[in-house]
Amino acid sequence: MMRDTASGPFVVTLVVDLPITKLDALDVIAFAADSVVEHAGTAWPRVGLAPNVWAEVQIPKFADPPPLAIDVCSDASLEAAAVEAQRLDAALTRYGWVVRVPRPGEAG
């Protein structure tokens, strides 16, 4: 079964306007977060950011252009997801990515 929504109960979404594959985006996120891609080679890869917090990449629907959504998910709390989303935003920005919050209707 394919999933196009975040898997965690608490989610903060970051958006990047880059034409990049999901696997490449996960590799960059893992590098920026000094982490690894977990569950690589499965339908649900993710990057661990902190205990009970991880990042997932949601790709646009087939043939849609960017943006790419990075969902920072947590089993613990929205605050935990927000803190790690802020850290990830800063790390990706250091590598030249322009990260923004979703516009109305982009994520939900």
Backbone as a ProteinNet text record, in pm:
[ID]
protein_1_A
[PRIMARY]
MMRDTASGPFVVTLVVDLPITKLDALDVIAFAADSVVEHAGTAWPRVGLAPNVWAEVQIPKFADPPPLAIDVCSDASLEAAAVEAQRLDAALTRYGWVVRVPRPGEAG
[TERTIARY]
83.9	0	88.1	59.7	137.1	76.6	161	118.1	172.1	89.4	138.8	114.6	100.1	86.6	184.9	212.3	307.8	258.6	352.8	316.5	309.9	353	352.3	228.4	193.9	76.3	98.2	223.5	256.3	350.3	313.7	388.8	406.9	528.2	559	613.6	555.5	595.5	681.3	792.2	879.3	866.7	883	869.4	996.2	1038	1155.3	1113.5	1141.3	1107.5	1226	1255.4	1365.9	1318.8	1366.5	1338.4	1440.3	1407	1498.3	1418.8	1482.8	1413.5	1399.6	1308.3	1287.2	1413.5	1478.3	1599.1	1712.9	1730.7	1835.3	1803.9	1677	1638.6	1665.5	1631.5	1658	1807.6	1889.1	2034.6	2085.9	2036.4	2079.5	2032.7	1909.7	1858	1941.7	1973.3	2055.7	2193.3	2253.7	2385.4	2378.5	2278.9	2265.7	2237.2	2164.7	2128.7	2229.2	2336.4	2436.9	2369.3	2288.9	2211.5	2220.4	2132	2127.6	1983.3	1968.9	1836.2	1798.6	1691.4	1640.7	1539.9	1530	1435.2	1460.5	1586.9	1622.2	1581.6	1534.6	1494	1352.5	1282.3	1142.8	1054	925.9	830.8	824.5	880.2	869.2	1003.3	1097.9	1226.1	1209.5	1297.2	1293.2	1430	1448.2	1574.7	1546.4	1613.1	1599.2	1666.2	1594.9	1649.3	1679	1599.1	1613.3	1528.1	1539	1451	1303.8	1232.1	1089.5	1059.5	1160.7	1140.9	1214.3	1146.7	1207	1153.9	1224.9	1184	1147.1	1038.4	993.9	981.9	997.6	983.7	859.5	774.3	654.1	677.8	669.8	693.1	561	568.2	445.1	380.7	254.8	184.7	253.5	233.6	295.4	279.5	390.2	397.9	375.3	356	344.5	485	502.5	632.5	654.5	773.9	792.9	681.5	654.1	747.1	753.4	858.8	882.3	849.8	771.1	736.5	825.8	882.1	958.3	874.2	822.5	741.7	830.9	839.6	912.2	807.5	817	715.2	768	674.2	709.8	599.1	640	545.8	524	611.8	610.8	522.1	546.5	470.9	492.8	403.8	419.8	541.4	567.2	684.5	813.9	823.5	943.1	960.8	851.5	859.8	901.3	846.8	877.7	1024.7	1076.8	1218	1309.1	1282.9	1367.5	1346.5	1226.4	1202.7	1284.7	1291.4	1371.1	1520	1567.6	1708.5	1736.9	1644.6	1662.9	1659.9	1569.7	1561.9	1697.9	1752.7	1881.9	1993.3	1994.7	2099	2088.8	1968.1	1950.7	1983.3	1951.5	1982.3	2133.6	2208.6	2356	2409.2	2335.4	2376.3	2313.3	2253.3	2204.1	2058	1988	1846	1766	1663.3	1570.5	1446.7	1428.6	1320.3	1214.5	1088.8	979.1	867.7	773.2	654.1	556.8	467.3	369.8	276.5	240.2	137.9	1.3	-103.2	-235.8	-269	-315.7	-352.3	-240.2	-114.6	-1.3	14.3	-11.4	6.8	-110.8	-138.3	-249.5	-253.6
-118.2	0	124.1	217.3	340.6	444.2	527.1	630.3	762.6	867.2	998.7	1100.7	1052.2	1140.3	1094.7	1182.5	1152	1037.8	962.4	846.6	874.8	990.4	1019.6	1095.2	1084.3	1155.6	1306.3	1348.7	1491.4	1524.4	1623.9	1650.4	1800.5	1837.1	1971.5	1954	2023.7	2008.6	2125.8	2091.7	2188.9	2165.3	2269.5	2258	2307.5	2235.4	2272	2270.8	2378	2387.7	2343.3	2213.8	2158.1	2037.5	2024.1	1900.9	1794.5	1717.8	1618.9	1492.6	1379.7	1254	1235.2	1149.9	1119.1	1061	967.6	904.9	1004.2	1091.8	1194	1291.3	1328.8	1419.5	1355.2	1228.7	1158.9	1152.5	1129.9	1127.8	1262.7	1371.4	1505.6	1533.1	1497.9	1517.7	1439.7	1315.1	1233.7	1296	1343.1	1406.5	1532.3	1618	1744	1719.8	1613.8	1583	1490.9	1455.6	1363	1234.5	1179.5	1059.9	964.1	867.6	771.4	754.2	703.7	670	534.3	531.9	408.1	346.8	217.9	145.6	173.9	197.7	220.4	96.8	118.9	8	-40.3	25.2	-8.6	103.4	85.7	189	306.2	291	395.3	431.5	478.1	518.9	648.1	666.1	787.7	812.2	931.8	969.8	1001	929.6	958.3	1090	1174.5	1305.4	1314	1247.8	1246.5	1129.7	1094.2	988.6	1024.3	933.2	950.9	1060.6	1102.8	1205.9	1162.7	1173.6	1134.4	1222.9	1222.1	1297.1	1199.9	1230.8	1156.4	1254.6	1205.9	1290.5	1247	1342.2	1317.1	1378.2	1295.9	1345	1391	1484.6	1527.4	1410.9	1426.2	1324.8	1311.1	1199.9	1172.2	1290.6	1333	1439.3	1578.7	1592	1725.1	1780	1909.6	1970.4	1980	2025.3	2048.5	2141.2	2150.9	2135.7	1994.1	1975.5	1851.5	1878.4	1793	1810.4	1721.9	1781.7	1707.8	1711	1596.2	1586.9	1544.2	1628	1594	1541.9	1413.4	1342.8	1308.1	1299.4	1257.5	1172.4	1074.9	997	1064.6	1159.8	1218.5	1341.8	1442.5	1567.2	1655.3	1749.8	1848.2	1935.2	1963.6	2044.1	1974.2	1844.2	1769.5	1775.4	1760.3	1769.4	1909.7	2011.5	2150.4	2184.3	2138.2	2164.2	2101.2	1975.6	1908.2	1963.6	2009.2	2072.7	2200.1	2275.1	2397.9	2366.2	2263.1	2222	2174.4	2095.7	2045.5	2159.7	2253.3	2371.6	2443.2	2467.6	2536.5	2456.1	2324.9	2240.3	2239.4	2225.2	2223.4	2359.7	2466.1	2601.1	2620.3	2562.4	2570.3	2503.7	2405.4	2336.9	2397.4	2513.8	2585.7	2561.3	2480.1	2459.4	2577.9	2614.6	2717	2643	2649.3	2576.5	2677	2638.6	2727.9	2644.9	2715	2647	2629.8	2534	2512.6	2631.3	2658	2757.6	2693.5	2774	2715.4	2618.8	2501.6	2401	2310.4	2339.7	2255.7	2130.1	2138.6	2022.7	2017.2	1899	1893	1773.4
0	0	0	-86.4	-94.4	-0.9	53.5	147.3	97.3	98.6	58.4	168.4	290.1	405.2	511.8	604.8	710.6	799	854.4	934.7	1084.2	1128.5	1271.2	1314.3	1443.2	1492.6	1505.1	1520	1529.2	1414.1	1333.3	1210.1	1188.5	1150.8	1103	962.5	866.7	727.2	683	618.1	552	402.3	323	178.5	111.6	8.6	-70.1	-216.8	-287.5	-429.6	-513.9	-510.5	-587.8	-667.2	-790.3	-865	-825	-723.1	-668.7	-639.1	-653.4	-624.4	-473.2	-435.6	-294.3	-232.5	-302.1	-247.6	-231.4	-330.2	-318.6	-205.5	-192.7	-84.4	51.7	66.1	192	222	119.5	139.3	187.7	129.3	170.7	313.5	344.6	480.3	580.7	549.3	639	658.1	549.6	558.5	644.4	618	690.9	839.4	869.8	1008.6	1076.6	1005.8	1058.5	1105.7	1015.3	1045.7	928	921.6	812.2	766	645.7	595.2	653	729	787	690.9	689.5	604.1	455.5	421.1	280	200.7	81	-3.6	22.9	114.6	140.5	87.1	98.6	54	151.2	272.8	373.7	436.8	357	415.4	495.2	591.3	672.7	732.1	787.4	849.7	996	1085.1	1227.6	1261.4	1335	1373.2	1522.3	1602.6	1748.6	1797.9	1925	1975	1949.1	1887.8	1857.1	1756.1	1678.9	1576	1449.7	1335.3	1209	1096.7	984.1	865.3	754.8	687.8	570.6	455.5	334.5	216.8	140.5	113	33.4	-104	-205	-340.5	-401.2	-495.3	-561.8	-636.5	-664.5	-744.1	-879.7	-946.1	-1074.7	-1168.8	-1225.9	-1325.8	-1269.6	-1137.8	-1079.1	-1056	-1068.4	-1039.9	-888.7	-848.9	-706.3	-657.8	-533.4	-421.8	-366.2	-290.5	-219.3	-72.5	-10.1	131.2	217.5	320.1	420.4	547.2	584.2	705	820.2	921.3	1042.6	1139.9	1169.3	1246.9	1385.7	1479.8	1614.8	1673.9	1753	1833.2	1968.3	2002.7	2136.7	2148.7	2062.8	2075	1952.6	1935.1	1828.7	1856.1	1982.9	2018.6	1976.2	1998.3	1957.8	1806.8	1732.4	1586.4	1544	1609.3	1573	1599.3	1711.8	1745	1640.4	1605.3	1506.8	1366.6	1334.7	1204.4	1192.9	1300.7	1300.7	1282.5	1349.3	1334.6	1192.4	1137.8	1001.9	901.8	919.1	833.2	832.1	948.9	958.4	891.6	912.6	853.3	701.2	648.5	502.7	442	512.3	464.6	452.4	546.5	538.6	412.2	358.7	236.2	111.2	125.2	8.9	-27.2	49.8	22.1	75	4.2	50.8	102.1	231.4	297.2	339.5	320.5	360.4	422.4	483.8	535.3	420.1	430.8	322.6	305	182.7	153	175.2	193	210.4	97	133.9	35.5	-10.9	27.9	-15.5	67.8	193.7	280.8	376.2	419.2	511.4	586.6
[MASK]
++++++++++++++++++++++++++++++++++++++++++++++++++++++++++++++++++++++++++++++++++++++++++++++++++++++++++++

